[in-house]
Structures are given as structure tokens and as C-alpha cells.
Coordinates of C-alpha atoms and ligand atoms in Angstrom, one line a residue:
X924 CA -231.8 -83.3 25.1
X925 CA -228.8 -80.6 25.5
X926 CA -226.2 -81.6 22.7
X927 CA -222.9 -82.9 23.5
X928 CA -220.0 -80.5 23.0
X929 CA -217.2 -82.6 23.3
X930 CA -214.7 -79.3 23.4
X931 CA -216.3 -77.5 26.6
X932 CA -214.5 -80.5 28.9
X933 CA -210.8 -79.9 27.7
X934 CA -208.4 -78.4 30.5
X935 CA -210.1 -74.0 30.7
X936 CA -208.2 -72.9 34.5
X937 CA -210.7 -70.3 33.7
X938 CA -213.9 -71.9 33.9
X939 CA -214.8 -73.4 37.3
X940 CA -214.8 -77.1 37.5
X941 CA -217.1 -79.3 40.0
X942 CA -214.3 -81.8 40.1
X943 CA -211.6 -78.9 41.4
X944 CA -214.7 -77.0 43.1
X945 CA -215.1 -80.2 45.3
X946 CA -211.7 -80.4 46.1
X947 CA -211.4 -77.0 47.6
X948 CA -214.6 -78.0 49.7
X949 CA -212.2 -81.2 50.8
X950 CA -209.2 -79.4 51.9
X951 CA -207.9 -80.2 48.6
X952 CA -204.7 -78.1 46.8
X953 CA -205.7 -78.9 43.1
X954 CA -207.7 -75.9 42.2
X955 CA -207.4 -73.0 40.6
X956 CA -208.6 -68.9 41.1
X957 CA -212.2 -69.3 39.0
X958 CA -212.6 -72.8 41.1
X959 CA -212.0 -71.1 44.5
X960 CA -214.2 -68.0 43.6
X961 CA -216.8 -70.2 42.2
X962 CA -216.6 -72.3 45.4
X963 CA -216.8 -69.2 47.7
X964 CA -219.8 -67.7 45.8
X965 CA -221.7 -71.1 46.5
X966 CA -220.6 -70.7 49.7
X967 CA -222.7 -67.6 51.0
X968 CA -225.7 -69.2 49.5
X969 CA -225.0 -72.2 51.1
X970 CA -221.7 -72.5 53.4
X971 CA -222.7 -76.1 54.4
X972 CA -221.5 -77.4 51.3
X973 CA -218.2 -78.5 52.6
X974 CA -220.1 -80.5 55.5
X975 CA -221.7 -82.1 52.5
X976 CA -219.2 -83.0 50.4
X977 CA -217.3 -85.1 53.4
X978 CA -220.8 -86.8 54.2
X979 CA -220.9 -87.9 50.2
X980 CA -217.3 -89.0 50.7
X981 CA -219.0 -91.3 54.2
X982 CA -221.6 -92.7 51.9
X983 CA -219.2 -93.3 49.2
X984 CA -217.5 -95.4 51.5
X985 CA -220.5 -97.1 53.3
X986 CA -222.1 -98.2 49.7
X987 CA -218.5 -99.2 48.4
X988 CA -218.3 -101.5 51.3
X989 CA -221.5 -103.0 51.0
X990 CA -221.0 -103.5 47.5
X991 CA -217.3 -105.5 47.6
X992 CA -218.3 -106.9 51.0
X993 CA -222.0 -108.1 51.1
X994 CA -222.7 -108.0 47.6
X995 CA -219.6 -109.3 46.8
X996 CA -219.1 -106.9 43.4
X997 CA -215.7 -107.3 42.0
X998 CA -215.9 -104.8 39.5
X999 CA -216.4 -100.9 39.7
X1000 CA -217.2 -98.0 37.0
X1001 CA -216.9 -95.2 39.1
X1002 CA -218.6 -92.5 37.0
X1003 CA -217.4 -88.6 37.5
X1004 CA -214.7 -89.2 40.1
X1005 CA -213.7 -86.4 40.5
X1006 CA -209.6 -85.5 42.0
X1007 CA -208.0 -87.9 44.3
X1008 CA -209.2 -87.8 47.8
X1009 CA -208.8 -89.6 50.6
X1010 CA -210.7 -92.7 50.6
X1011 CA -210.7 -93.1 46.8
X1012 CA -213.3 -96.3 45.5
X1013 CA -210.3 -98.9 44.8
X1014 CA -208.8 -98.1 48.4
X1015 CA -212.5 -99.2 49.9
X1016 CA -212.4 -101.7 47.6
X1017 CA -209.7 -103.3 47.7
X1018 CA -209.6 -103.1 51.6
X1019 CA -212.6 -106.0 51.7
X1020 CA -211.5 -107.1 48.7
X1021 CA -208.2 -106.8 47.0
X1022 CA -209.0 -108.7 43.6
X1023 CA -211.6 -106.0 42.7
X1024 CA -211.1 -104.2 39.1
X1025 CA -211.7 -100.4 39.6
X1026 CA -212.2 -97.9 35.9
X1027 CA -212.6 -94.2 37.5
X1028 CA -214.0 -92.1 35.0
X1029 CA -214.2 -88.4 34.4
X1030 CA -214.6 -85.8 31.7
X1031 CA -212.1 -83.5 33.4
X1032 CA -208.7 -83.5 31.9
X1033 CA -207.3 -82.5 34.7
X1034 CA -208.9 -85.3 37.3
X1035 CA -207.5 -87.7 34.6
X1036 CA -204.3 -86.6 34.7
X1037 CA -203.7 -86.8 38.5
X1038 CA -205.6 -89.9 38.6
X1039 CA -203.4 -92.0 36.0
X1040 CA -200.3 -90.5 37.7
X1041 CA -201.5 -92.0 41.6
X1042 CA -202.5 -95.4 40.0
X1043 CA -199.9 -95.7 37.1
X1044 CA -198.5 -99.2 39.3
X1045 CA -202.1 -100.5 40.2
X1046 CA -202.7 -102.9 37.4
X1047 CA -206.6 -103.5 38.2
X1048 CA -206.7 -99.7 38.5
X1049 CA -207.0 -97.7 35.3
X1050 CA -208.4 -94.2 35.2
X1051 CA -210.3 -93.2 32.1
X1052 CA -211.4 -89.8 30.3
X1053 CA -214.9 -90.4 28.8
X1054 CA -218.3 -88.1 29.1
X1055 CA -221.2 -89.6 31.2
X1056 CA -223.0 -88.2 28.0
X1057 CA -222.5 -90.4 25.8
X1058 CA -222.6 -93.9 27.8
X1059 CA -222.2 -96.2 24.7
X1060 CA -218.5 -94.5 23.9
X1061 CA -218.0 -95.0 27.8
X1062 CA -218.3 -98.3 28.1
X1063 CA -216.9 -99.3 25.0
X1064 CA -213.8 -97.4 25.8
X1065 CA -210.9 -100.0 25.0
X1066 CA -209.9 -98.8 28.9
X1067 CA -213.0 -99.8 30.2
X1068 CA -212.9 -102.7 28.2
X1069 CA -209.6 -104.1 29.3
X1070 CA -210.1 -104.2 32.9
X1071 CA -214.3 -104.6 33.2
X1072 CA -216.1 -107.7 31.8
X1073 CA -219.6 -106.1 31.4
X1074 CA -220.8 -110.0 30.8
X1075 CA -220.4 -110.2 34.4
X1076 CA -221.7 -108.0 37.7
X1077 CA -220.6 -104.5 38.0
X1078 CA -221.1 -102.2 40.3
X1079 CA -221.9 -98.5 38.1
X1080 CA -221.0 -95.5 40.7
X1081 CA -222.4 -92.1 39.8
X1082 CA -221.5 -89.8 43.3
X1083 CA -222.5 -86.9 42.8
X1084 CA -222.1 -86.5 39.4
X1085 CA -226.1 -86.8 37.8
X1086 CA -226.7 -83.2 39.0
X1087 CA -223.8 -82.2 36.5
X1088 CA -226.7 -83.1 33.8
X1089 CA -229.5 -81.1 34.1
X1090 CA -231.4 -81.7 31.7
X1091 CA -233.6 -84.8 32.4
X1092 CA -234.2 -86.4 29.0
X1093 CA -230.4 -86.6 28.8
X1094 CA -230.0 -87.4 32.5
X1095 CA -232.2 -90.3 31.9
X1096 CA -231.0 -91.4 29.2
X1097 CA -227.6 -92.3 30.6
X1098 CA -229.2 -94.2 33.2
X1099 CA -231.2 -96.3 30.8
X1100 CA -228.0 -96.9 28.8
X1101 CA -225.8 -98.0 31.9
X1102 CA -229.1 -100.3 33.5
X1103 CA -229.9 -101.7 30.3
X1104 CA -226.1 -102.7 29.8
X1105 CA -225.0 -104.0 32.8
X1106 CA -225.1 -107.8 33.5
X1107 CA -227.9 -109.3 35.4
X1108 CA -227.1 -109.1 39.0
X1109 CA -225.0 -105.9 38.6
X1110 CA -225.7 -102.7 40.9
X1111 CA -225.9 -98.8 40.2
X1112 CA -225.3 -96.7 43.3
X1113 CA -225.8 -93.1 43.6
X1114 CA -226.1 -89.8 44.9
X1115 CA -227.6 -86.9 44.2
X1116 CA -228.2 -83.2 45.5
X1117 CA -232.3 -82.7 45.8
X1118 CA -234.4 -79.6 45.8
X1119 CA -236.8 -81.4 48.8
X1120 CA -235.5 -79.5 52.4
X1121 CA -234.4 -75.5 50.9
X1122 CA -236.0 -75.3 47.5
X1123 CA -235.0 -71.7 47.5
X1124 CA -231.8 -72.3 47.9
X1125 CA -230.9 -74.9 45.8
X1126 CA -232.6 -73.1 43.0
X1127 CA -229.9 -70.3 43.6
X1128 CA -227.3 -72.7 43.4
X1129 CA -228.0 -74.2 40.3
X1130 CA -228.8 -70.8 38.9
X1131 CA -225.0 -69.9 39.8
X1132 CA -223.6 -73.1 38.9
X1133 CA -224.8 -73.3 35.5
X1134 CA -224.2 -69.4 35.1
X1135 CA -220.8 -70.1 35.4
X1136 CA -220.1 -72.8 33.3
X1137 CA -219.8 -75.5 35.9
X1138 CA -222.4 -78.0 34.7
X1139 CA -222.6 -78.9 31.4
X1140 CA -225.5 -80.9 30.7
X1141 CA -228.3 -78.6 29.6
X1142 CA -230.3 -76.0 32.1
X1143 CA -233.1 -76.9 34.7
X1144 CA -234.8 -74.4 37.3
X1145 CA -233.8 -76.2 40.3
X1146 CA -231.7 -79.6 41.1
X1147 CA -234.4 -82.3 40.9
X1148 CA -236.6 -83.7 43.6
X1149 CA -236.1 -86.9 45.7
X1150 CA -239.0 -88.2 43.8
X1151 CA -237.0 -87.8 40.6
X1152 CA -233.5 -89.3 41.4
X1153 CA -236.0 -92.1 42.7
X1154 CA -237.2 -93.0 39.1
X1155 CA -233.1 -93.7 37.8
X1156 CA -233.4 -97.1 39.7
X1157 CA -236.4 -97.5 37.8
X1158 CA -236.6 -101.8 37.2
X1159 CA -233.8 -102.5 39.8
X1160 CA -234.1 -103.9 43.2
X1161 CA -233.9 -101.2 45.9
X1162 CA -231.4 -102.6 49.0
X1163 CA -233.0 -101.3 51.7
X1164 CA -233.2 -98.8 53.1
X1165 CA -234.5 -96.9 49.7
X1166 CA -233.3 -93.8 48.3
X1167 CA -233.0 -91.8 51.2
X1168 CA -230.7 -88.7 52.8
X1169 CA -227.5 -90.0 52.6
X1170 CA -226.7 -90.3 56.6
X1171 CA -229.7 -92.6 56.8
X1172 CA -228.0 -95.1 54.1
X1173 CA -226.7 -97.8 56.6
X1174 CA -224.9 -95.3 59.2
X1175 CA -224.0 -98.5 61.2
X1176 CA -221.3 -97.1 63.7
X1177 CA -220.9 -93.8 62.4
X1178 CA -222.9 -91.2 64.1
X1179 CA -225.0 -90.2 61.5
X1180 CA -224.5 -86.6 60.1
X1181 CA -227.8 -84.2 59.9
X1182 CA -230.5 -86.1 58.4
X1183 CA -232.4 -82.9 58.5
X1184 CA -229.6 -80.7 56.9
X1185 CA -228.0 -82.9 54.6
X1186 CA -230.2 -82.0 51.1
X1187 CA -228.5 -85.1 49.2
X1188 CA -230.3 -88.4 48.4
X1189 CA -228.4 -91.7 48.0
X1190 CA -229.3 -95.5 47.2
X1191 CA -228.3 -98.3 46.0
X1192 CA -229.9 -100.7 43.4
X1193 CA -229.4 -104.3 42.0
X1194 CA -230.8 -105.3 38.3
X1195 CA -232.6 -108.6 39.0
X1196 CA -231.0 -112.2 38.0
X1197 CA -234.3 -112.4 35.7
X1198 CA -234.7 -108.7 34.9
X1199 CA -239.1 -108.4 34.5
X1200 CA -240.1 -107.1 31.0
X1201 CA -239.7 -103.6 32.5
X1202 CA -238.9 -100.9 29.6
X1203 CA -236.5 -99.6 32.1
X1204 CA -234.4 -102.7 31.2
X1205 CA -235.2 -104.4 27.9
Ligands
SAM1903 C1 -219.1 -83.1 42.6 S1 -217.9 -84.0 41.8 C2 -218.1 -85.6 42.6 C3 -216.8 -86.3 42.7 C4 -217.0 -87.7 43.3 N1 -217.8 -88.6 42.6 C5 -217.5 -87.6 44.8 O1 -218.6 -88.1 45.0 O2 -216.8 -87.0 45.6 C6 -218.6 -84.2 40.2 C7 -217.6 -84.9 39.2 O3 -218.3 -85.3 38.0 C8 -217.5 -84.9 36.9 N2 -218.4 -84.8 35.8 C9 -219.3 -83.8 35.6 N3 -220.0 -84.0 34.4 C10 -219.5 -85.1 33.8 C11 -219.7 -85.8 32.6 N4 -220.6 -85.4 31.7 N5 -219.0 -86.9 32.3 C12 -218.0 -87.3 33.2 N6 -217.8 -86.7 34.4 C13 -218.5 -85.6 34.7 C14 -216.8 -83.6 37.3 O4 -215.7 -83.4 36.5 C15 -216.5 -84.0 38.7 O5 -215.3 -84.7 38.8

């Protein structure tokens, strides 16, 4: 399991960071020269990525509005939030249902920063600086803590973030943590960049990315299969349809982007009201 180095996330404008990376794929102004080179580099291996990042943002909202509408979730952990965008998880949120408690949380000094100073008057809004690495400091955090009520449902986000964590024993750890934690009745959503469609070149990509200093949870040959990212809902109840690529996740209205082209996996999953003696969960 790659070791925690609590130093590597404090605010380097020289190392490239997915948070600011991801921006400049939105459109966004909060990046700096090594996030923009970085971005561009990943962009002649793979110049869809900013195609992808707006079709993560449309699943963020779909499963967001599942989750406070249908599943009627009043409480969100959104885990590796990255910058402000448009259509952040309390605006969703709140939109079906304006009670809902929101914790964003990122290891990124900088994300924190700009998030506390957009939600500084949003009293059931609080954005928090914790690493996904270590889940029992996360959701002990006395920020976490004042705003969720882990005795009661949650709904644990992890957008694009697991990918960040290469390394698997560590990746799945922090799943195992989160599901074991959460209250019966409590969801995990997530997404998750897979090696399925263009194994070449994902395999270049993470090579790049975690040349570069990007991704900070230990080193893997190649982002992880479908099959894989299928396992972290290991003991919870799939809502259909599955794990699947992310424009087949309930498109309802929208026009789905391309199924065929768009190499990230999302799904959502609820722990049971009687969770089975599954080891994923006891
Ligand atoms: C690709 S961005 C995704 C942002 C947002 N969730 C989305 O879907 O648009 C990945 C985010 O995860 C954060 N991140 C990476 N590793 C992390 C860790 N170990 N703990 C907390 N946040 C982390 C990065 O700083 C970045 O903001």
C-alpha cells in the first residue's frame, strides 16, 4: 500500500494538479503554467478529454438528482471535488432539495481555498481539506462532523477521484473504510476512468500522469478495468442500470454522449437496511 505523505498535497504551482488540470479542461481560469502544460500533453494522447470531463460533470448531475430526489439522501460527502464549476453537488442538491447538508472535500489546498471563499454564507455547506487516504481522519474531521450525522444515510461521492489512487490495496481500502462506515441505507456513487475501450492509450496516460506528479496514490501500469471499479460496490445494492459508461447511467432526456467513446464507468450503490454478513461490510 503506497504510504501517505501528507506534505506532497500542500499548495506546489509547479507540480500539475488534477483538480486545476480539470478545470482547464472546463473552461476554467484557476490554473497555473505546469497545470496547462500537463493538460496539453494529455491532450495529444488523448484530446477527448475535455469532452469527458463535461460528460462526468452530466453524470454528476444525473446521480446527484437521483440521489436527493428518488433516494431522498439529505446528506453528501463529496470526495475529491475538485475547483468550483458550474453545477457544483449542493446547487443539484439543493435544487430538489434545499435542506440537504453538503461536506466537499479535497486534498488540494488550493480547491479548498476557493471553495470556502464561494460557500463562506451557506450554512449546510462547508468545504473541508482531508486526504481520501486516510478515510478514518476524513470522516472524523470535526468539519465533517458538524454538518454530517454518519448515524444516518449519506450519500459518499467519489467523481473521478479513485483513479488519483493507483495503487489498489490502498484504493480499496478507502472504499471498505467509507462502506463499512456509512449508515445502513446510505449510498456510494462513483466514477471512474477504465482501461476497457483504448488500453493503449490509457496506459500512456497514466504513464504521464503519474510521471508528473499528478496522482499520488502509488503506481499502476494502466487505469483499472471496468471489472475492477465493479468490485468497490462490493456488498451494496447496484441501482440499476449497473456500473456502466457513464452516458448510459439514466440519460433520461439528455442525448446521451458517445457510449462507445466515453472510457469512464459510473454507478451508483445502496448499503442494504440489513447489510448480509458480507466482509465487504462487517
Ligand atoms: C479529476 S478531479 C475530479 C473533480 C470532481 N470530482 C469532478 O468529478 O469533476 C480529481 C480531484 O480529486 C482530488 N484528489 C486527488 N487525490 C485525492 C486524495 N487523495 N484525497 C482527496 N482529494 C484528492 C484532486 O485534487 C481533484 O480535485
Amino acid at each position: 500500500m503506497a504510504a501517505l505523505e501528507p506534505e506532497r498535497a500542500k499548495l506546489d504551482t509547479t507540480i500539475p494538479n488534477e483538480s486545476r488540470i480539470a478545470d482547464y479542461f472546463l473552461g476554467g481560469k484557476d490554473n497555473f503554467a505546469a497545470d496547462r502544460a500537463a493538460a496539453e500533453h494529455a491532450l495529444t494522447i488523448a484530446p477527448e478529454l475535455p469532452a469527458l470531463s463535461r460528460e462526468g460533470r452530466r453524470f454528476l448531475r444525473r446521480a446527484v438528482r437521483f440521489l436527493a430526489g428518488e433516494a431522498g439522501i439529505r446528506q453528501f460527502v463529496d470526495i475529491g471535488c475538485g475547483l468550483p464549476t458550474q453545477g457544483n453537488v449542493h446547487e443539484i442538491a439543493h435544487s430538489v432539495a434545499p435542506d440537504a447538508r453538503v461536506v466537499y472535500v479535497d486534498h488540494d489546498p488550493m480547491t479548498v481555498v476557493h471553495g470556502q471563499a464561494l460557500l463562506q454564507d451557506n450554512e449546510r455547506t462547508v468545504v473541508i481539506e482531508a486526504d481520501a487516504r486516510d478515510p478514518a481522519a476524513l470522516l472524523t474531521h470535526p468539519g465533517l462532523t458538524s454538518v454530517i450525522d454518519l448515524d444516518r444515510p449519506v450519500a459518499i461521492l467519489l467523481f473521478a477521484v479513485l483513479h488519483c489512487v493507483p495503487d489498489d490495496d490502498l484504493a480499496t481500502h478507502i472504499v471498505t473504510h467509507l462502506r463499512k462506515a456509512i449508515a445502513p441505507g446510505s449510498y456510494l456513487a462513483l466514477s471512474h476512468p477504465v482501461s476497457d475501450l483504448c488500453p493503449e492509450k490509457t496506459a500512456k496516460l497514466a504513464a504521464v500522469y503519474q510521471a508528473q506528479g499528478t496522482i499520488t496514490g502509488g503506481r499502476r501500469g494502466n487505469l483499472r478495468t471496468k471489472a475492477e471499479v465493479e468490485r468497490f460496490f462490493d456488498g451494496l445494492d447496484l441501482v440499476e442500470p449497473g456500473v456502466v459508461y457513464t452516458p448510459l447511467w439514466r440519460p433520461g432526456e439528455e442525448t446521451p454522449h458517445r457510449p462507445d467513446a466515453t472510457w469512464v464507468v459510473g454507478g451508483v450503490g445502496r448499503k442494504p437496511r440489513r447489510p448480509r454478513e458480507h466482509p465487504a461490510l462487517t
